[in-house]
Coordinates of C-alpha atoms in Angstrom, one line a residue:
X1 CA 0.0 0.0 0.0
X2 CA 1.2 3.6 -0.7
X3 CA 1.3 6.9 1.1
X4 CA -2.2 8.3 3.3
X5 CA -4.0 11.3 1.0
X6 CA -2.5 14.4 0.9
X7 CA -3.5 17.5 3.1
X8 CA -7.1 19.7 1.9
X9 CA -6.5 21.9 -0.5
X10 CA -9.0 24.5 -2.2
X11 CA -8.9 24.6 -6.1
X12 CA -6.1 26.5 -8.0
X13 CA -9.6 28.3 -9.8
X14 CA -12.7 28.4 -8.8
X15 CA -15.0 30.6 -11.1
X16 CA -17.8 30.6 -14.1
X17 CA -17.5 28.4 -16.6
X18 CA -15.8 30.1 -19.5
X19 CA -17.1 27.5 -22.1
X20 CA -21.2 27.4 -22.5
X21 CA -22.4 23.7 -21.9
X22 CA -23.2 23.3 -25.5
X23 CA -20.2 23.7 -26.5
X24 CA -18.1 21.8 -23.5
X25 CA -16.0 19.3 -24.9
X26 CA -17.2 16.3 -22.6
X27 CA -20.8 17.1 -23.3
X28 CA -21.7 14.1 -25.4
X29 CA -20.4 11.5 -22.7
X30 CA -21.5 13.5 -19.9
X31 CA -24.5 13.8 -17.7
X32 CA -25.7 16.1 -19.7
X33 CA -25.3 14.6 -22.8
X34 CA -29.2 14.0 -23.0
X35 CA -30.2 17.6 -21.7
X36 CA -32.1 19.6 -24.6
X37 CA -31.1 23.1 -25.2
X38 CA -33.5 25.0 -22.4
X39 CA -32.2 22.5 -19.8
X40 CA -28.8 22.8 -20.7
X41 CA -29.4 26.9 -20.4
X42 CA -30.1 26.0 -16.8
X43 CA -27.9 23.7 -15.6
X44 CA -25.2 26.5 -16.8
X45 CA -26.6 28.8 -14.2
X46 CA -25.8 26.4 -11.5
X47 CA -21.9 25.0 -12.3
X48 CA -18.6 26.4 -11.9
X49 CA -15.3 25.5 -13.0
X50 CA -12.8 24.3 -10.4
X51 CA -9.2 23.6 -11.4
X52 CA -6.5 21.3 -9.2
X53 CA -2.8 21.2 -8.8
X54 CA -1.6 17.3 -9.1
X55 CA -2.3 15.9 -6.0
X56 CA -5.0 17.8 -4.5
X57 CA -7.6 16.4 -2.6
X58 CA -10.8 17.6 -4.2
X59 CA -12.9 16.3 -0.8
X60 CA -12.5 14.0 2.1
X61 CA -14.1 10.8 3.4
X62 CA -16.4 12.0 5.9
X63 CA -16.7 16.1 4.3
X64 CA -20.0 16.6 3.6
X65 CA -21.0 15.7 0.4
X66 CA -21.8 19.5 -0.9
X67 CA -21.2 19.4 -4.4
X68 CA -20.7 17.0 -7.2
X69 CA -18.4 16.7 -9.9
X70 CA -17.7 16.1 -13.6
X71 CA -14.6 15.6 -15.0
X72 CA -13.6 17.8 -17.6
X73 CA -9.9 17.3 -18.1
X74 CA -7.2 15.3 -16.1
X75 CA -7.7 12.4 -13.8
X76 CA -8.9 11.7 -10.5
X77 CA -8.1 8.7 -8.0
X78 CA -10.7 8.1 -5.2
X79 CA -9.6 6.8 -2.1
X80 CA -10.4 5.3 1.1
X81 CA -8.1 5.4 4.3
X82 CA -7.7 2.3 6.0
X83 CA -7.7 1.6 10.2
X84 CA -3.8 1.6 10.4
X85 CA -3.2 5.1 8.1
X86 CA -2.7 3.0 4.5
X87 CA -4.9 3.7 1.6
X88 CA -7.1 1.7 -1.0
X89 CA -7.2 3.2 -4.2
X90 CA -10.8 2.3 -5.0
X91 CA -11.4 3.5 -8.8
X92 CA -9.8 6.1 -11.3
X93 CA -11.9 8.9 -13.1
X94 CA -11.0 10.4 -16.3
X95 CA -12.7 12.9 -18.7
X96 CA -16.8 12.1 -18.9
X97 CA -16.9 10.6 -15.6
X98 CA -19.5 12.0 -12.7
X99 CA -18.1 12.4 -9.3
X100 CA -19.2 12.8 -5.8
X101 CA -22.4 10.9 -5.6
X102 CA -23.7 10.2 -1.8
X103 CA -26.3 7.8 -0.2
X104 CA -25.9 9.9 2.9
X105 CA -24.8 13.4 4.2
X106 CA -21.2 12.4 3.5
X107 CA -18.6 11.8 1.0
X108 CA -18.1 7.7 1.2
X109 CA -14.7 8.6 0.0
X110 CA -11.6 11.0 -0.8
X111 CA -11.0 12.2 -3.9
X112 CA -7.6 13.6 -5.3
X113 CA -6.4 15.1 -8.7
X114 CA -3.9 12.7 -10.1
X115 CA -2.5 15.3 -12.5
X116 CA -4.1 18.9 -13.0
X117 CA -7.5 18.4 -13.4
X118 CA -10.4 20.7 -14.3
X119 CA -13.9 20.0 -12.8
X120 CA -17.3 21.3 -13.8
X121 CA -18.7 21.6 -10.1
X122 CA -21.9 21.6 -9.2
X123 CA -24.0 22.4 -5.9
X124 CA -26.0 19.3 -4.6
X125 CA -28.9 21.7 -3.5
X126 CA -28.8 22.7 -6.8
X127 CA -28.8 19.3 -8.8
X128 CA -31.8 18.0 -6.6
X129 CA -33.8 21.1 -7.9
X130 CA -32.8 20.2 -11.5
X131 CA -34.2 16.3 -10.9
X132 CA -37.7 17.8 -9.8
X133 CA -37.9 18.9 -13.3
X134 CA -35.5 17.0 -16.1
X135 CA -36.1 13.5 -15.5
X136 CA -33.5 12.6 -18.5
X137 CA -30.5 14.4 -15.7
X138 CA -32.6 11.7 -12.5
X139 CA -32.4 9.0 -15.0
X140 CA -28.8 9.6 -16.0
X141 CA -27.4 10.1 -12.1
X142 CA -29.1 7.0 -11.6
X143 CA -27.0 5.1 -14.2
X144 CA -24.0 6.8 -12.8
X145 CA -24.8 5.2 -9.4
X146 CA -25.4 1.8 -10.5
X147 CA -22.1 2.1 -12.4
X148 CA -20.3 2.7 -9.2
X149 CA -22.5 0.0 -7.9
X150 CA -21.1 -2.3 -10.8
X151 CA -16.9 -1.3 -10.7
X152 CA -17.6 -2.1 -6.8
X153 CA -18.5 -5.4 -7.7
X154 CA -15.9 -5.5 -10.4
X155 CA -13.5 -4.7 -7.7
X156 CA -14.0 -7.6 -5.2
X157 CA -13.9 -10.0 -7.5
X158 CA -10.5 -8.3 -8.7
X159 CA -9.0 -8.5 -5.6
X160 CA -10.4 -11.6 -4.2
X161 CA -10.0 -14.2 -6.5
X162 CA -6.9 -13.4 -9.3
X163 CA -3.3 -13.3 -9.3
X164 CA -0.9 -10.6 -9.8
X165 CA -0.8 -11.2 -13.6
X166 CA -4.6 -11.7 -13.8
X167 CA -5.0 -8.5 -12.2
X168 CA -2.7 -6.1 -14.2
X169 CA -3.7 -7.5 -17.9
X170 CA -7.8 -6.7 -16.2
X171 CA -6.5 -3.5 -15.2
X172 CA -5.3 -2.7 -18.8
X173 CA -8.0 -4.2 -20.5
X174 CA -10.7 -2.4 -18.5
X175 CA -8.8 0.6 -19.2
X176 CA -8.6 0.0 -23.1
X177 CA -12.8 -0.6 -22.9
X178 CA -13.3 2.6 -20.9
X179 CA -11.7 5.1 -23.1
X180 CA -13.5 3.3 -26.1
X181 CA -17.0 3.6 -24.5
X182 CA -16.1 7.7 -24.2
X183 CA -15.0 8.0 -28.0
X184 CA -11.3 8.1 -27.0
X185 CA -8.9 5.6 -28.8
X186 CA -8.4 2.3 -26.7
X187 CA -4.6 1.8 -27.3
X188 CA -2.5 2.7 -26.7
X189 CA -3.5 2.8 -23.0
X190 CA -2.7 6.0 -21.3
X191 CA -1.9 5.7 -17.8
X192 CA -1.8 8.9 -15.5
X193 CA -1.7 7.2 -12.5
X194 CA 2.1 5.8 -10.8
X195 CA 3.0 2.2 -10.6
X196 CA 2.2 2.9 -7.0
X197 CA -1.4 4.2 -7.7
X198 CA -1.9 1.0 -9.5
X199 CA -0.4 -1.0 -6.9
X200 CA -2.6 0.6 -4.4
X201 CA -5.8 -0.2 -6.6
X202 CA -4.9 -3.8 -7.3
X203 CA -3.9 -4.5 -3.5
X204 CA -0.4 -5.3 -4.4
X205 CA 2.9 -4.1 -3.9
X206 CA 4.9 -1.5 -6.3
X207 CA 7.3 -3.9 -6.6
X208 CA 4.9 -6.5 -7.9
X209 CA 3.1 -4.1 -10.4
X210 CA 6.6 -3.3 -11.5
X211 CA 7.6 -6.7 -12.0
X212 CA 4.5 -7.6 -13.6
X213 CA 4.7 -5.2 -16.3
X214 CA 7.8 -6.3 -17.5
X215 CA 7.0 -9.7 -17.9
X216 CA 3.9 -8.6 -19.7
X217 CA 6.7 -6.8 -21.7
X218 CA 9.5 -9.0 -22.2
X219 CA 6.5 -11.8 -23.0
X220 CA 5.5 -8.6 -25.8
X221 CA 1.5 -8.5 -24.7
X222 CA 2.2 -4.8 -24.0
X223 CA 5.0 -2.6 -25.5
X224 CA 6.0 0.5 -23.0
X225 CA 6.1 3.7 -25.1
X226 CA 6.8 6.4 -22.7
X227 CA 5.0 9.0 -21.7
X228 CA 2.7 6.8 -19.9
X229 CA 1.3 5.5 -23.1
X230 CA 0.9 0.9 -22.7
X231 CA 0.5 -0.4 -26.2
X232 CA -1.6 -3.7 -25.9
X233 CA 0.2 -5.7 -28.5
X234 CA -1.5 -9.0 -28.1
X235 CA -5.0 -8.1 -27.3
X236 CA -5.8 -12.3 -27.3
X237 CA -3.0 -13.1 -24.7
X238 CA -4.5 -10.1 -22.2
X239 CA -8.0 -12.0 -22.4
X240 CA -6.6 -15.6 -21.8
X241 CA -5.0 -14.0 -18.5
X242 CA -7.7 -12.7 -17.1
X243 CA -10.2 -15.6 -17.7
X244 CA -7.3 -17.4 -15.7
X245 CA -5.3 -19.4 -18.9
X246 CA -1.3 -19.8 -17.9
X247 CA -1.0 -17.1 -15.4
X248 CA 1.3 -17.3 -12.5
X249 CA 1.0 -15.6 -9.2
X250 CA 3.5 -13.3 -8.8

């Protein structure tokens, strides 16, 4: 496990939005993506835009849940403090991705920019007023909860029941599928996150993440190309790992 969440930080920029919600570049894969024009109108009345330094925490487990969030640029890690001080990276958001969603008067979770990150931030007060009258915005928050609902479950069954190998090439793969579904090209895979972010997430050590990707490399399912770009070169060997075919724990 890594390091605990950094200290609170407020935003780098908190202000207006300075691109109209018609015209943001997320919109299509967005909540809003199914507002008409009038809502849209409205829902730009109630955001701001928030910009974070690389490793700000954006809110704490336990804050109350004031606000919710989409991504607009950058990435985001959420995070959720263990007894003894460690951290479990719980799930990565990237550009398209809704933030901050609550069952109670609390965040369930921290969140922190992984690199600098713009936000389109919204007021929960706010939103609830919207759902009284846009059922397309209810209906899409309530997909965006039963997605969390869904990685959850992804999740446990990540950690519980694979080996080392099984759970980077998942990793990867998910990753791939992800930026597909959002219009972005699947490989090469860009990762923003550190080996030790990823360790965190897959409940291993850096060491082992380390180690793993460079079996995956010198075995050439993934080619390393700098910048944190992961080129899936053998698309058919990353899905015989992870439905468990000649993977060893490592």
């Amino acid at each position: 496990m890594g390091n605990t969440a950094s200290p609170l930080a407020k935003p780098r920029q908190d202000r207006a939005i300075t691109t109209g919600c018609a015209d943001c570049e997320i919109r299509a894969i967005g909540v809003c993506s199914s507002l008409a024009p009038g809502e849209l109108e409205r829902m730009q009345r109630i955001v701001r835009e928030a910009q974070y330094e690389e490793g700000q925490l954006i809110f704490s487990e336990g804050e109350p849940a004031d606000n919710l969030f989409n991504v607009l640029t950058g990435a985001v890690r959420l995070i959720k403090l263990l007894p003894d001080g460690r951290r479990q990276i719980t799930g990565f958001l990237f550009p398209g991705d809704f933030l901050g969603i609550a069952l109670n008067a609390t965040y369930a979770y921290s969140a922190e920019a992984i690199t600098g990150t713009k936000l389109c931030r919204m007021g929960r007060r706010d939103i609830e007023t919207l759902l009284a009258d846009i059922p397309n915005l209810e209906h899409r928050l309530l997909g965006e909860a039963a997605h969390e609902l869904v990685a959850a479950q992804d999740q446990m069954l990540l950690l519980g029941r694979k080996t080392a190998m099984e759970r980077v090439a998942s990793f990867l793969v998910s990753l791939s599928e992800r930026a597909q579904r959002h219009g972005f090209p699947g490989n090469p895979v860009s990762l923003a996150m550190s080996r030790t972010d990823i360790a965190d997430f897959l409940g291993l050590t850096t060491e082992t993440v380390s180690r793993t990707f460079t079996r995956l490399r010198k075995a050439k399912i993934i080619a390393l190309e700098g910048n944190g770009l992961v080129q899936l070169t053998d698309r058919s060997a990353l899905d015989g790992l992870i439905a468990g075919g000649n993977s060893d724990a490592a």
